[in-house]
Short mmCIF file of C-alpha atoms in Angstrom, two decimals:
data_model
loop_
_atom_site.label_atom_id
_atom_site.label_comp_id
_atom_site.label_asym_id
_atom_site.label_seq_id
_atom_site.Cartn_x
_atom_site.Cartn_y
_atom_site.Cartn_z
CA UNK A 1 -0.01 0.24 -0.02
CA UNK A 2 1.38 3.31 -1.27
CA UNK A 3 1.82 6.57 1.50
CA UNK A 4 -1.30 8.08 -0.58
CA UNK A 5 -2.91 4.99 -0.29
CA UNK A 6 -2.76 4.51 3.51
CA UNK A 7 -3.96 9.14 3.85
CA UNK A 8 -7.23 8.51 2.16
CA UNK A 9 -9.75 8.38 -0.80
CA UNK A 10 -9.09 11.27 -2.65
CA UNK A 11 -5.56 12.43 -1.04
CA UNK A 12 -7.35 13.72 2.44
CA UNK A 13 -6.13 16.08 4.93
CA UNK A 14 -3.28 15.36 6.39
CA UNK A 15 -1.63 16.95 9.64
CA UNK A 16 1.83 15.19 11.93
CA UNK A 17 2.30 16.36 15.25
CA UNK A 18 5.74 15.31 17.70
CA UNK A 19 5.60 14.50 21.68
CA UNK A 20 8.05 15.73 23.00
CA UNK A 21 8.15 13.53 25.79
CA UNK A 22 8.97 11.05 23.11
CA UNK A 23 11.36 12.97 21.03
CA UNK A 24 14.74 11.41 21.69
CA UNK A 25 16.37 14.42 19.32
CA UNK A 26 18.39 12.71 16.99
CA UNK A 27 17.13 14.77 14.32
CA UNK A 28 16.18 12.53 11.40
CA UNK A 29 13.15 14.30 11.13
CA UNK A 30 15.06 16.78 10.41
CA UNK A 31 17.07 15.80 7.65
CA UNK A 32 14.30 14.39 5.99
CA UNK A 33 11.87 16.97 6.19
CA UNK A 34 13.17 20.23 7.11
CA UNK A 35 10.77 22.02 5.75
CA UNK A 36 8.18 20.47 7.93
CA UNK A 37 10.99 20.06 11.42
CA UNK A 38 12.80 22.17 13.35
CA UNK A 39 15.58 20.61 16.30
CA UNK A 40 15.11 23.99 18.84
CA UNK A 41 18.18 24.56 21.84
CA UNK A 42 15.80 22.52 23.95
CA UNK A 43 17.41 19.39 21.84
CA UNK A 44 14.25 18.54 20.90
CA UNK A 45 12.37 18.46 17.95
CA UNK A 46 9.43 20.50 16.59
CA UNK A 47 7.08 21.37 14.30
CA UNK A 48 6.91 23.93 12.09
CA UNK A 49 3.92 25.68 10.88
CA UNK A 50 3.30 27.43 7.03
CA UNK A 51 4.54 30.98 8.30
CA UNK A 52 7.74 28.54 9.88
CA UNK A 53 8.00 29.74 13.31
CA UNK A 54 7.99 26.66 15.91
CA UNK A 55 4.47 25.53 17.13
CA UNK A 56 3.55 24.50 20.73
CA UNK A 57 4.17 21.10 22.10
CA UNK A 58 1.87 18.80 20.48
CA UNK A 59 0.85 21.04 17.93
CA UNK A 60 0.10 19.88 14.27
CA UNK A 61 0.74 21.61 10.97
CA UNK A 62 -0.78 20.99 7.91
CA UNK A 63 1.55 18.25 6.06
CA UNK A 64 2.07 19.76 2.03
CA UNK A 65 1.71 17.33 -0.63
CA UNK A 66 5.07 17.64 -1.78
CA UNK A 67 5.85 16.85 1.47
CA UNK A 68 3.81 14.12 2.41
CA UNK A 69 6.46 11.52 2.05
CA UNK A 70 9.66 12.85 3.29
CA UNK A 71 6.97 13.72 6.54
CA UNK A 72 6.27 9.65 6.11
CA UNK A 73 9.87 8.65 5.79
CA UNK A 74 10.63 10.03 9.41
CA UNK A 75 7.91 9.21 11.01
CA UNK A 76 9.01 5.38 9.71
CA UNK A 77 13.06 6.18 10.87
CA UNK A 78 12.02 7.89 14.02
CA UNK A 79 14.27 6.46 16.70
CA UNK A 80 11.67 7.69 19.12
CA UNK A 81 8.19 6.92 17.69
CA UNK A 82 7.22 11.07 17.82
CA UNK A 83 5.60 11.57 14.73
CA UNK A 84 2.37 11.23 14.30
CA UNK A 85 0.62 11.80 10.80
CA UNK A 86 -3.51 12.08 11.09
CA UNK A 87 -5.97 13.07 8.77
CA UNK A 88 -7.08 15.19 10.27
CA UNK A 89 -10.95 14.97 9.12
CA UNK A 90 -11.35 12.61 11.73
CA UNK A 91 -8.33 12.68 13.73
CA UNK A 92 -7.18 8.88 12.84
CA UNK A 93 -3.18 8.04 12.87
CA UNK A 94 -2.32 6.89 9.16
CA UNK A 95 1.04 6.93 9.25
CA UNK A 96 3.32 6.48 13.22
CA UNK A 97 2.85 4.52 16.03
CA UNK A 98 -0.41 4.69 16.97
CA UNK A 99 -0.98 4.06 13.14
CA UNK A 100 -3.48 0.80 12.38
#
């Protein structure tokens, strides 16, 4: 099943958030998708908002479609298993540690 298929029929909008309590600060997410993730001065990864500003702890931001594969790869490779990608419509996780 492809990333697009797991996102849902019709290319449903997705959002991503990080559980900073589980973040190990390895920065793998930043390597995959620097437009979406950034390490802050506390050594933990955060999601960037559409304006490039870091969002608050556990705040979600929309996943830009061109970056979907990179964001999903980040979730798969994250050693802390702290990256969550979910549908905006029903908040069901489609990639990450709680995905079905």
